[in-house]
Coordinates of C-alpha atoms in Angstrom, one line a residue:
X173 CA -93.2 42.3 -22.5
X174 CA -91.8 42.7 -25.8
X175 CA -93.1 39.7 -27.4
X176 CA -90.5 39.5 -29.8
X177 CA -88.1 38.6 -27.5
X178 CA -87.3 34.8 -26.0
X179 CA -85.5 34.3 -22.9
X180 CA -82.6 33.7 -25.1
X181 CA -82.5 36.8 -26.9
X182 CA -83.1 38.8 -23.8
X183 CA -80.0 36.7 -22.3
X184 CA -78.2 37.6 -25.5
X185 CA -79.2 41.2 -24.5
X186 CA -77.5 41.0 -21.1
X187 CA -74.4 39.2 -22.6
X188 CA -73.8 42.1 -25.3
X189 CA -74.5 44.9 -22.3
X190 CA -71.8 43.4 -20.0
X191 CA -69.5 43.1 -23.1
X192 CA -69.9 47.0 -23.5
X193 CA -69.6 47.5 -20.0
X194 CA -65.8 46.1 -20.4
X195 CA -64.9 48.8 -23.1
X196 CA -66.4 51.7 -20.2
X197 CA -68.9 52.3 -23.2
X198 CA -70.9 55.5 -21.3
X199 CA -73.9 54.9 -24.0
X200 CA -74.4 51.6 -22.6
X201 CA -76.7 53.4 -20.3
X202 CA -79.2 53.4 -23.0
X203 CA -79.2 49.6 -22.9
X204 CA -79.6 49.6 -19.3
X205 CA -82.5 51.5 -19.6
X206 CA -83.9 49.6 -22.7
X207 CA -83.6 46.5 -20.5
X208 CA -85.3 48.3 -17.6
X209 CA -88.1 49.1 -19.4
X210 CA -88.3 45.4 -20.9
X211 CA -88.1 43.8 -18.1
X212 CA -90.5 45.8 -15.7
X213 CA -93.6 44.4 -17.0
X214 CA -92.2 40.5 -17.0
X215 CA -91.9 37.8 -14.6
X216 CA -89.9 38.6 -11.4
X217 CA -86.2 37.7 -11.6
X218 CA -85.7 39.7 -15.0
X219 CA -86.4 43.1 -13.5
X220 CA -83.8 42.4 -10.6
X221 CA -81.3 41.1 -12.8
X222 CA -81.7 44.3 -14.9
X223 CA -81.5 46.3 -11.8
X224 CA -78.4 44.7 -11.0
X225 CA -76.9 45.2 -14.6
X226 CA -77.7 49.3 -13.5
X227 CA -75.9 48.8 -10.5
X228 CA -72.8 47.0 -12.6
X229 CA -72.7 50.3 -14.9
X230 CA -72.5 52.7 -12.4
X231 CA -69.5 50.9 -11.0
X232 CA -67.5 49.8 -13.7
X233 CA -68.6 52.9 -16.4
X234 CA -69.2 56.2 -14.8
X235 CA -67.2 55.0 -11.5
X236 CA -70.0 56.4 -9.7
X237 CA -69.8 53.8 -6.5
X238 CA -72.3 55.6 -4.1
X239 CA -75.1 55.5 -7.0
X240 CA -74.1 52.1 -7.4
X241 CA -74.6 51.5 -3.5
X242 CA -77.9 53.2 -3.6
X243 CA -79.3 51.2 -6.8
X244 CA -78.0 48.0 -4.7
X245 CA -80.1 48.2 -2.2
X246 CA -83.1 48.7 -4.4
X247 CA -82.3 46.0 -6.3
X248 CA -81.9 43.8 -2.7
X249 CA -85.1 44.6 -1.6
X250 CA -86.4 43.6 -5.3
X251 CA -84.3 40.2 -4.9
X252 CA -85.9 39.6 -1.7
X253 CA -89.7 40.3 -2.4
X254 CA -89.2 38.4 -6.0
X255 CA -87.4 35.2 -4.2
X256 CA -84.7 35.7 -7.2
X257 CA -81.9 34.4 -4.4
X258 CA -79.6 33.3 -7.6
X259 CA -78.7 37.2 -8.2
X260 CA -77.3 37.4 -4.5
X261 CA -73.6 36.7 -5.3
X262 CA -73.3 39.1 -8.0
X263 CA -75.1 41.6 -6.0
X264 CA -72.7 41.3 -3.0
X265 CA -70.0 41.3 -5.2
X266 CA -71.1 44.6 -6.9
X267 CA -71.5 45.8 -2.9
X268 CA -67.9 44.6 -2.1
X269 CA -66.2 46.3 -5.2
X270 CA -67.9 49.7 -4.4
X271 CA -66.6 49.1 -0.9
X272 CA -63.3 48.4 -1.8
X273 CA -63.3 51.6 -4.4
X274 CA -64.3 53.9 -1.1
X275 CA -61.8 52.7 0.6
X276 CA -64.0 50.8 3.3
X277 CA -61.7 47.8 3.1
X278 CA -64.0 46.0 6.1
X279 CA -67.1 46.5 4.5
X280 CA -65.5 45.0 1.0
X281 CA -64.3 41.8 2.8
X282 CA -67.7 41.2 4.7
X283 CA -69.5 41.8 1.3
X284 CA -67.0 39.6 -0.4
X285 CA -67.6 36.7 2.1
X286 CA -71.1 37.2 1.7
X287 CA -70.9 36.9 -2.1
X288 CA -69.2 33.1 -1.3
X289 CA -71.9 32.5 1.0
X290 CA -74.4 33.1 -1.4
X291 CA -72.5 31.1 -4.0
X292 CA -73.0 27.8 -1.7
X293 CA -76.3 27.9 -1.7
X294 CA -76.9 27.6 -5.4
X295 CA -78.4 24.5 -6.6
X296 CA -76.8 24.7 -10.1
X297 CA -73.8 27.4 -10.6
X298 CA -73.5 28.8 -13.8
X299 CA -70.1 29.0 -15.0
X300 CA -70.8 33.1 -15.0
X301 CA -71.1 31.9 -10.9
X302 CA -67.8 30.0 -10.6
X303 CA -66.1 32.8 -12.3
X304 CA -67.7 35.4 -9.8
X305 CA -66.6 33.3 -6.8
X306 CA -63.3 33.0 -8.1
X307 CA -63.1 36.6 -8.5
X308 CA -64.3 37.0 -4.8
X309 CA -61.2 34.8 -3.5
X310 CA -58.9 36.6 -5.6
X311 CA -60.1 39.9 -4.4
X312 CA -60.2 39.0 -1.2
X313 CA -56.4 38.1 -1.9
X314 CA -55.9 41.7 -3.3
X315 CA -57.4 43.5 0.0
X316 CA -55.4 41.4 2.2
X317 CA -52.3 42.5 0.4
X318 CA -52.9 46.2 1.3
X319 CA -53.3 45.3 5.2
X320 CA -51.9 41.8 5.8
X321 CA -52.7 37.9 5.5
X322 CA -50.6 34.9 6.5
X323 CA -49.1 32.1 3.9
X324 CA -51.6 29.6 5.0
X325 CA -54.5 31.8 4.1
X326 CA -53.3 33.1 1.3
X327 CA -52.6 29.5 -0.3
X328 CA -56.1 28.7 0.6
X329 CA -57.8 31.9 -0.9
X330 CA -55.7 31.5 -3.8
X331 CA -56.5 27.7 -4.4
X332 CA -59.7 27.8 -4.2
X333 CA -59.8 31.1 -6.7
X334 CA -58.1 28.6 -9.1
X335 CA -59.9 25.7 -8.6
X336 CA -63.1 28.0 -9.3
X337 CA -61.9 29.6 -12.3
X338 CA -60.8 25.8 -13.8
X339 CA -64.7 25.1 -13.6
X340 CA -65.6 28.4 -14.7
X341 CA -63.2 27.8 -17.8
X342 CA -62.0 31.8 -17.4
X343 CA -58.7 31.8 -19.0
X344 CA -58.4 35.3 -18.2
X345 CA -59.3 34.6 -14.5
X346 CA -56.6 31.7 -14.5
X347 CA -53.7 33.9 -15.9
X348 CA -54.3 36.6 -13.2
X349 CA -53.8 33.7 -10.4
X350 CA -50.4 32.4 -11.7
X351 CA -49.6 36.4 -12.6
X352 CA -50.2 37.2 -8.9
X353 CA -48.3 34.1 -7.5
X354 CA -45.2 35.0 -10.4
X355 CA -45.2 39.0 -8.8
X356 CA -45.1 37.2 -5.2
X357 CA -42.3 35.3 -6.1
X358 CA -40.7 37.9 -8.6
X359 CA -40.3 40.3 -5.2
X360 CA -38.8 37.4 -3.2
X361 CA -36.2 37.4 -5.8
X362 CA -37.2 33.8 -6.8
X363 CA -36.6 34.0 -10.1
X364 CA -37.0 30.6 -11.5
X365 CA -40.6 30.2 -9.9
X366 CA -41.5 33.3 -10.8
X367 CA -40.3 32.4 -14.7
X368 CA -42.5 29.1 -14.1
X369 CA -45.5 30.7 -12.9
X370 CA -45.2 33.3 -15.5
X371 CA -45.2 31.2 -18.5
X372 CA -48.2 29.2 -17.1
X373 CA -50.0 32.4 -17.0
X374 CA -49.1 33.4 -20.7
X375 CA -50.0 30.0 -22.0
X376 CA -53.3 29.8 -20.4
X377 CA -53.9 34.0 -21.7
X378 CA -52.7 32.8 -25.2
X379 CA -55.8 30.7 -25.5
X380 CA -58.3 33.3 -25.4
X381 CA -58.5 36.3 -28.3
X382 CA -54.7 37.7 -27.9
X383 CA -55.1 41.0 -26.2
X384 CA -52.5 43.9 -24.7
X385 CA -52.3 42.1 -21.2
X386 CA -50.7 39.1 -23.5
X387 CA -48.2 41.2 -24.5
X388 CA -47.8 42.8 -21.2
X389 CA -47.3 39.5 -20.0
X390 CA -44.0 38.9 -22.6
X391 CA -42.5 41.6 -21.4
X392 CA -42.6 40.2 -17.8
X393 CA -41.2 37.4 -19.2
X394 CA -38.5 39.0 -21.2
X395 CA -37.3 41.0 -18.1
X396 CA -37.0 37.7 -16.0
X397 CA -35.1 35.8 -18.8
X398 CA -32.8 39.1 -18.9
X399 CA -32.1 38.7 -15.1
X400 CA -31.3 35.4 -15.5
X401 CA -28.8 36.1 -18.1
X402 CA -30.3 34.8 -21.3
X403 CA -30.6 38.2 -23.4
X404 CA -31.2 36.3 -26.7
X405 CA -34.4 34.7 -25.2
X406 CA -35.2 37.8 -23.3
X407 CA -35.3 39.4 -26.8
X408 CA -37.3 36.9 -28.6
X409 CA -40.1 37.5 -25.5
X410 CA -40.0 41.3 -26.4
X411 CA -40.5 40.7 -30.2
X412 CA -43.4 38.1 -29.6
X413 CA -44.9 40.6 -27.3
X414 CA -44.0 43.5 -30.0
X415 CA -46.0 41.4 -32.5
X416 CA -49.0 41.2 -30.4
X417 CA -49.0 44.4 -28.8
X418 CA -49.4 45.9 -32.6
X419 CA -52.7 44.4 -33.0
X420 CA -54.1 46.0 -30.3
X421 CA -55.4 49.7 -30.9
X422 CA -54.6 50.5 -27.3
X423 CA -52.2 53.2 -27.1
X424 CA -52.0 53.6 -23.4
X425 CA -50.8 49.5 -23.5
X426 CA -48.4 50.3 -26.7
X427 CA -46.8 53.1 -24.7
X428 CA -46.8 51.0 -21.1
X429 CA -45.2 48.3 -23.4
X430 CA -42.6 50.0 -24.6
X431 CA -41.3 51.6 -21.4
X432 CA -41.5 48.3 -19.8
X433 CA -38.8 47.2 -22.9
X434 CA -36.9 50.7 -22.0
X435 CA -36.5 49.4 -18.4
X436 CA -35.5 45.6 -19.3
X437 CA -32.8 47.4 -21.6
X438 CA -31.4 49.9 -18.3
X439 CA -31.2 46.6 -16.7
X440 CA -28.8 45.6 -19.6
X441 CA -27.0 48.6 -19.7
X442 CA -28.0 48.5 -23.3
X443 CA -28.6 52.8 -22.9
X444 CA -28.8 54.0 -26.5
X445 CA -31.7 51.5 -27.3
X446 CA -33.1 52.2 -24.2
X447 CA -33.4 56.0 -24.7
X448 CA -34.5 54.9 -28.4
X449 CA -37.5 52.8 -27.0
X450 CA -37.9 55.4 -24.2
X451 CA -38.7 58.5 -26.9
X452 CA -41.0 56.0 -28.6
X453 CA -43.2 55.4 -25.4
X454 CA -43.1 59.2 -25.2
X455 CA -44.7 60.0 -28.3
X456 CA -47.4 57.3 -27.9
X457 CA -48.1 58.1 -24.3
X458 CA -48.0 62.2 -24.4
X459 CA -50.8 61.9 -27.3
X460 CA -53.1 60.4 -24.7
X461 CA -52.0 62.6 -22.0
X462 CA -51.3 59.3 -19.5
X463 CA -49.9 61.5 -16.8
X464 CA -48.7 58.7 -14.5
X465 CA -46.9 56.6 -17.0
X466 CA -45.0 59.8 -18.4
X467 CA -44.0 61.0 -14.8
X468 CA -42.3 57.6 -14.6
X469 CA -41.0 57.3 -18.3
X470 CA -39.4 61.1 -17.5
X471 CA -37.8 59.8 -14.6
X472 CA -36.1 56.8 -16.5
X473 CA -35.1 58.7 -19.3
X474 CA -33.2 61.6 -17.0
X475 CA -31.4 58.5 -15.7
X476 CA -30.2 57.0 -18.8
X477 CA -29.5 60.7 -20.2
X478 CA -27.5 61.2 -16.8
X479 CA -25.6 58.0 -16.9
X480 CA -24.4 58.6 -20.5
X481 CA -23.2 62.3 -19.1
X482 CA -25.7 64.2 -21.2
X483 CA -26.7 66.4 -18.3
X484 CA -28.7 69.1 -20.0
X485 CA -31.4 66.3 -21.8
X486 CA -31.4 65.0 -18.3
X487 CA -32.0 68.1 -16.6
X488 CA -35.0 69.0 -19.2
X489 CA -36.5 65.6 -18.2
X490 CA -36.2 65.9 -14.8
X491 CA -38.1 69.3 -15.5
X492 CA -40.8 67.7 -17.5
X493 CA -41.1 65.4 -14.1
X494 CA -41.4 67.6 -11.8
X495 CA -43.8 69.8 -13.8
X496 CA -45.8 66.4 -14.5
X497 CA -45.6 66.1 -10.8
X498 CA -47.5 68.8 -10.0
X499 CA -50.2 67.7 -12.4
X500 CA -50.3 64.5 -10.8
X501 CA -50.3 65.5 -7.5
X502 CA -53.4 67.8 -8.6
X503 CA -55.4 64.8 -9.9
X504 CA -54.3 62.9 -7.2
X505 CA -55.9 65.3 -4.9
X506 CA -59.0 65.9 -6.7
X507 CA -59.7 62.0 -6.9
X508 CA -58.8 61.6 -3.3
X509 CA -61.2 64.8 -2.5
X510 CA -64.1 62.6 -5.1
X511 CA -63.1 59.6 -3.1
X512 CA -63.6 60.7 0.1
X513 CA -66.4 63.0 -0.8
X514 CA -68.0 59.8 -2.2
X515 CA -67.2 57.6 1.1
X516 CA -68.9 60.6 3.1
X517 CA -71.6 60.8 1.1
X518 CA -72.1 57.2 1.7
X519 CA -71.6 56.7 5.2
X520 CA -74.0 59.7 5.9
X521 CA -76.7 57.7 4.0
X522 CA -75.6 54.4 5.7
X523 CA -76.5 56.8 9.0
X524 CA -79.5 58.1 8.0
X525 CA -80.4 54.4 7.1
X526 CA -79.4 53.3 10.5
X527 CA -81.5 55.8 11.8
X528 CA -84.3 55.3 9.8
X529 CA -84.3 51.2 10.5
X530 CA -83.9 52.1 14.2
X531 CA -86.9 54.4 14.1
X532 CA -88.9 51.8 12.3
X533 CA -88.1 49.1 14.7
X534 CA -88.9 51.4 17.3
X535 CA -92.8 52.6 15.8
X536 CA -93.2 48.9 15.3
X537 CA -92.3 48.5 19.1
X538 CA -94.6 50.9 20.1
X539 CA -97.3 50.0 17.6
X540 CA -96.9 46.2 19.1
X541 CA -97.6 48.2 22.4
X542 CA -100.4 50.0 21.5
X543 CA -102.0 46.6 19.8
X544 CA -101.7 44.9 23.1
X545 CA -103.2 48.2 25.1
X546 CA -106.1 48.3 22.8
X547 CA -106.7 44.8 23.5
X548 CA -106.4 45.1 26.8
X549 CA -108.9 48.2 27.3
X550 CA -111.4 46.4 24.8
X551 CA -111.3 43.0 26.8
X552 CA -111.5 45.5 30.3
X553 CA -114.6 47.3 28.2
X554 CA -116.3 43.9 28.0
X555 CA -115.4 42.6 31.3
X556 CA -116.6 46.1 32.8
X557 CA -119.9 45.8 30.8
X558 CA -120.6 42.1 31.8
X559 CA -119.6 42.9 35.8
X560 CA -121.0 46.2 35.9
X561 CA -124.2 45.3 34.1
X562 CA -125.4 42.3 36.4
X563 CA -125.2 44.0 39.6
X564 CA -127.0 47.1 38.3
X565 CA -129.8 44.7 37.2
X566 CA -129.7 43.1 40.4
X567 CA -130.0 46.7 42.2
X568 CA -133.0 47.7 39.9
X569 CA -134.9 44.5 40.5
X570 CA -134.5 45.1 44.2
X571 CA -135.3 48.5 44.3
X572 CA -138.6 47.5 42.3
X573 CA -139.4 44.7 44.9
X574 CA -138.3 47.2 47.7
X575 CA -141.1 49.7 46.4
X576 CA -143.9 47.2 46.2
X577 CA -143.3 46.0 49.4
X578 CA -143.6 49.0 50.9
X579 CA -146.8 50.3 48.3
X580 CA -148.8 51.7 51.0
X581 CA -146.4 52.6 53.3
X582 CA -144.1 54.7 51.3
X583 CA -143.6 58.0 51.9
X584 CA -143.4 61.2 49.8
X585 CA -139.3 61.4 50.7
X586 CA -138.8 57.9 50.4
X587 CA -140.2 57.5 47.4
X588 CA -137.9 61.0 45.9
X589 CA -135.0 59.0 47.6
X590 CA -135.9 55.4 45.5
X591 CA -136.8 57.6 42.1
X592 CA -132.9 59.2 42.7
X593 CA -131.6 55.7 42.7
X594 CA -133.2 54.5 39.9
X595 CA -132.0 57.7 37.8
X596 CA -128.7 56.9 38.7
X597 CA -129.2 53.1 37.7
X598 CA -130.4 54.2 34.6
X599 CA -127.5 56.6 33.8
X600 CA -124.9 54.2 35.0
X601 CA -126.2 51.7 32.5
X602 CA -126.3 53.8 29.7
X603 CA -122.8 54.7 30.4
X604 CA -121.5 51.4 30.6
X605 CA -123.5 50.5 27.2
X606 CA -121.7 53.6 26.0
X607 CA -118.1 52.8 26.9
X608 CA -118.6 49.3 25.5
X609 CA -120.0 51.0 22.2
X610 CA -117.0 53.5 22.2
X611 CA -114.3 50.4 22.7
X612 CA -116.0 48.5 19.8
X613 CA -115.6 50.8 17.0
X614 CA -112.1 49.6 16.0
X615 CA -113.8 46.2 15.4
X616 CA -115.1 44.4 12.3
X617 CA -114.5 48.1 10.2
X618 CA -115.3 47.8 7.0
X619 CA -114.1 50.3 4.1
X620 CA -116.6 50.1 1.0
X621 CA -118.4 52.3 -0.9
X622 CA -121.0 54.2 1.3
X623 CA -123.8 56.3 -0.5
X624 CA -124.7 59.2 2.7
X625 CA -127.9 59.3 1.4
X626 CA -128.8 56.0 2.0
X627 CA -127.2 56.7 5.6
X628 CA -129.5 60.0 6.4
X629 CA -132.6 57.8 5.8
X630 CA -131.6 55.1 7.9
X631 CA -130.3 57.5 11.0
X632 CA -134.3 59.3 10.2
X633 CA -135.7 55.5 10.6
X634 CA -134.0 54.9 13.7
X635 CA -134.5 58.3 15.2
X636 CA -138.2 58.6 14.1
X637 CA -139.9 58.6 17.5
X638 CA -137.7 61.7 18.6
X639 CA -138.1 63.6 15.4
X640 CA -142.3 63.0 15.9
X641 CA -141.8 63.8 19.3
X642 CA -139.7 67.1 18.9
X643 CA -141.6 68.2 15.8
X644 CA -138.2 68.1 14.0
X645 CA -137.1 69.7 10.8
X646 CA -134.3 67.9 8.5
X647 CA -133.3 69.6 5.2
X648 CA -130.7 67.9 3.1
X649 CA -128.8 68.3 -0.1
X650 CA -128.2 65.2 -1.9
X651 CA -125.1 63.8 -0.7
X652 CA -121.8 62.3 -1.8
X653 CA -120.6 58.6 -1.9
X654 CA -117.7 57.9 0.6
X655 CA -115.7 54.9 1.9
X656 CA -116.6 53.7 5.2
X657 CA -118.6 51.7 7.2
X658 CA -122.0 51.8 6.4
X659 CA -123.1 51.2 10.8
X660 CA -120.5 53.4 12.2
X661 CA -121.7 56.4 9.5
X662 CA -125.5 55.7 10.9
X663 CA -124.3 55.9 14.6
X664 CA -122.0 59.1 13.3
X665 CA -125.4 60.8 11.9
X666 CA -127.6 59.6 14.4
X667 CA -125.2 60.9 17.3
X668 CA -125.1 64.3 15.7
X669 CA -129.1 64.6 14.9
X670 CA -129.3 63.2 18.1
X671 CA -126.8 66.5 19.5
X672 CA -128.9 68.8 17.6
X673 CA -132.4 68.1 19.1
X674 CA -131.5 67.1 22.8
X675 CA -129.4 70.7 22.9
X676 CA -131.9 72.8 21.7
X677 CA -135.0 74.8 23.4
X678 CA -136.5 75.8 19.6
X679 CA -140.1 74.8 19.2
X680 CA -139.2 73.4 15.4
X681 CA -135.6 72.0 16.1
X682 CA -133.6 72.5 12.4
X683 CA -131.0 70.2 10.9
X684 CA -129.8 71.6 7.3
X685 CA -127.5 69.4 5.7
X686 CA -125.2 70.8 2.9
X687 CA -122.2 69.5 0.9
X688 CA -119.4 71.1 -1.0
X689 CA -116.3 69.2 -2.8
X690 CA -112.9 70.9 -2.0
X691 CA -110.4 68.9 -4.5
X692 CA -110.5 65.1 -3.3
X693 CA -112.4 66.3 0.2
X694 CA -116.2 66.3 1.1
X695 CA -117.3 68.5 3.2
X696 CA -121.0 67.6 4.8
X697 CA -122.0 70.2 7.1
X698 CA -124.8 70.0 9.7
X699 CA -126.0 73.0 11.1
X700 CA -128.7 73.2 13.7
X701 CA -130.5 76.2 15.7
X702 CA -129.6 74.9 19.3
X703 CA -128.1 76.5 22.0
X704 CA -124.6 76.6 20.2
X705 CA -121.3 75.7 21.6
X706 CA -118.9 78.8 23.1
X707 CA -115.6 79.0 20.9
X708 CA -113.4 77.7 23.9
X709 CA -114.9 74.1 24.1
X710 CA -114.9 73.4 20.1
X711 CA -112.1 71.1 20.7
X712 CA -113.0 69.9 24.2
X713 CA -116.2 68.5 23.4
X714 CA -114.6 65.6 21.3
X715 CA -112.9 64.0 24.6
X716 CA -114.4 61.2 26.4
X717 CA -117.0 62.0 29.2
X718 CA -116.7 66.0 28.5
X719 CA -120.3 67.3 29.4
X720 CA -121.0 71.3 29.1
X721 CA -124.4 71.3 31.2
X722 CA -125.5 69.8 34.6
X723 CA -127.2 66.1 34.0
X724 CA -130.6 68.0 35.1
X725 CA -130.8 69.8 32.2
X726 CA -129.6 67.8 29.8
X727 CA -129.4 64.1 29.7
X728 CA -126.0 62.3 28.5
X729 CA -123.0 60.2 28.7
X730 CA -120.5 62.5 27.2
X731 CA -119.4 59.8 24.9
X732 CA -121.6 60.9 21.6
X733 CA -119.6 63.1 19.9
X734 CA -116.0 61.5 21.3
X735 CA -117.5 58.3 19.1
X736 CA -118.1 60.7 16.3
X737 CA -114.3 62.1 16.3
X738 CA -113.3 58.1 16.3
X739 CA -115.4 57.2 13.6
X740 CA -113.8 60.2 11.1
X741 CA -110.4 59.4 12.4
X742 CA -110.8 55.4 11.6
X743 CA -111.7 57.0 7.7
X744 CA -108.7 59.5 7.9
X745 CA -111.0 61.9 7.8
X746 CA -112.0 64.8 9.9
X747 CA -114.4 66.6 12.0
X748 CA -114.8 70.3 13.6
X749 CA -117.0 72.9 14.4
X750 CA -118.0 76.3 13.8
X751 CA -120.8 78.9 14.9
X752 CA -124.1 78.8 12.9
X753 CA -125.0 82.9 11.9
X754 CA -128.4 82.1 12.4
X755 CA -127.7 80.9 16.3
X756 CA -126.7 77.2 16.8
X757 CA -123.9 75.1 15.9
X758 CA -122.8 73.6 12.3
X759 CA -120.7 70.3 12.6
X760 CA -118.1 69.5 9.4
X761 CA -117.4 66.5 8.7
X762 CA -114.5 66.2 6.0
X763 CA -114.5 62.9 4.2
X764 CA -111.4 62.1 1.5
X765 CA -113.1 61.1 -1.6
X766 CA -110.5 58.9 -3.1
X767 CA -111.6 55.7 -4.5
X768 CA -115.3 56.6 -4.4
X769 CA -117.8 57.0 -7.1
X770 CA -120.1 60.8 -7.3

């Protein structure tokens, strides 16, 4: 956090930023990035607020509605993670506005309503929260104006919008509400009601700093008085608006204002004044190349000249209008294409996200099913161990008693049968223990820094009797540290060394252990001088109960290498085989080195 910024100063920065947004200042992205950088290391809510500001920038300044929605999705995850619920009303309003611009009106309505619901969850709404609530109701009215809305619902939304704007003390918001009511009354030719509402709207807006909109309102009031036949008052409101618009630096609003005045003069049949005013509007709008406004202005000028029987000039303006019509069509077509492309891109992203969510749910369900199955297998292994070991012990004990009872009368053939049964019971006991050990590999697995040199020493100590009996020679490089479980790694080394000795007919079984590092992977190789493993079995030997030789020749359960494979998989490593050029087999262990000390 920048130690020079207090919470109040930071809030001030956000306020200035949103003011720059209203000016459509593209350089405000620099302020957005600055706030993102400052707030990233600050307590939770500030960064969420900065991400929302970024989404607002792409909505209001860049008109990139798809990108704004993408940022909103990231912001929503942050808000959820940081429990910053106070930002949901703002977030949903931005999303609703994006959907509205993309033409997805159902989605826009859904998010305006979500914004209203989120507001109701706020414990202490601020004036800006109330303004946003009023805007949501107002925007719902505009949405429904595109489709349809009954009077009862219109009145309910309008009443709620006005109440919220009053609590927000928002002159602009209230003025917009009364202006919309006035427009509806005007369209219904209820001119007295329209005038009353327009005057109310003007009085409210006049309390703010004079703006071009205030002047436009003056022109609207002037038009209503003109329709009512009071030209004198109509001209007074025009002059009042003219004095306000001249204080503005907005050429666009000045051009619109003059065109509106021309329309009033046309209605009053004051055609020379209308033409003069229209020409002034033309000069202003030509400078800023406002094609939509020029298009309608040329139509009115052509009509004025035709009415005064100046057909040549009327024809000229009609030609101007036709030329602009082509440009306007091209612009609107390009805008429609761009809007359609954005909408298509967003719909594709929505489909992709829905597909990803569906896949994530499927993976979650599958993982849960696997978890249940693994748990069932574990219980089965324990049950099998308990249920099989007890009868095996009983069989073994009964065999011993049988041998004692037949001590003097037992025949050689009978002794061979008994020895065979003893051997079968012993092998089955070993198999039960091996299966139980395999099923328990996933239990209590640690993931700590382990020195493989210590693991090798422990393995040799555990196999001391076998090593001495077979006169085994073990040579080793200095081995690395890896992340893993010491017990499992010791079992891994013991299994591989045991295999190297068991499947070995040499007078001196030899195991050479080497180590190489390849990037972030440590390769530990155990090379023996045993009987070797044919290439076609290099993968198969790691499967459960796979044996390449008969029990008579080599003992074992066929589980040892499967255990080795599972241990390496738990460590996100790998185990594979190659042939020893001097005879025998090389087992390669690939350990990830990330997070270890070397």
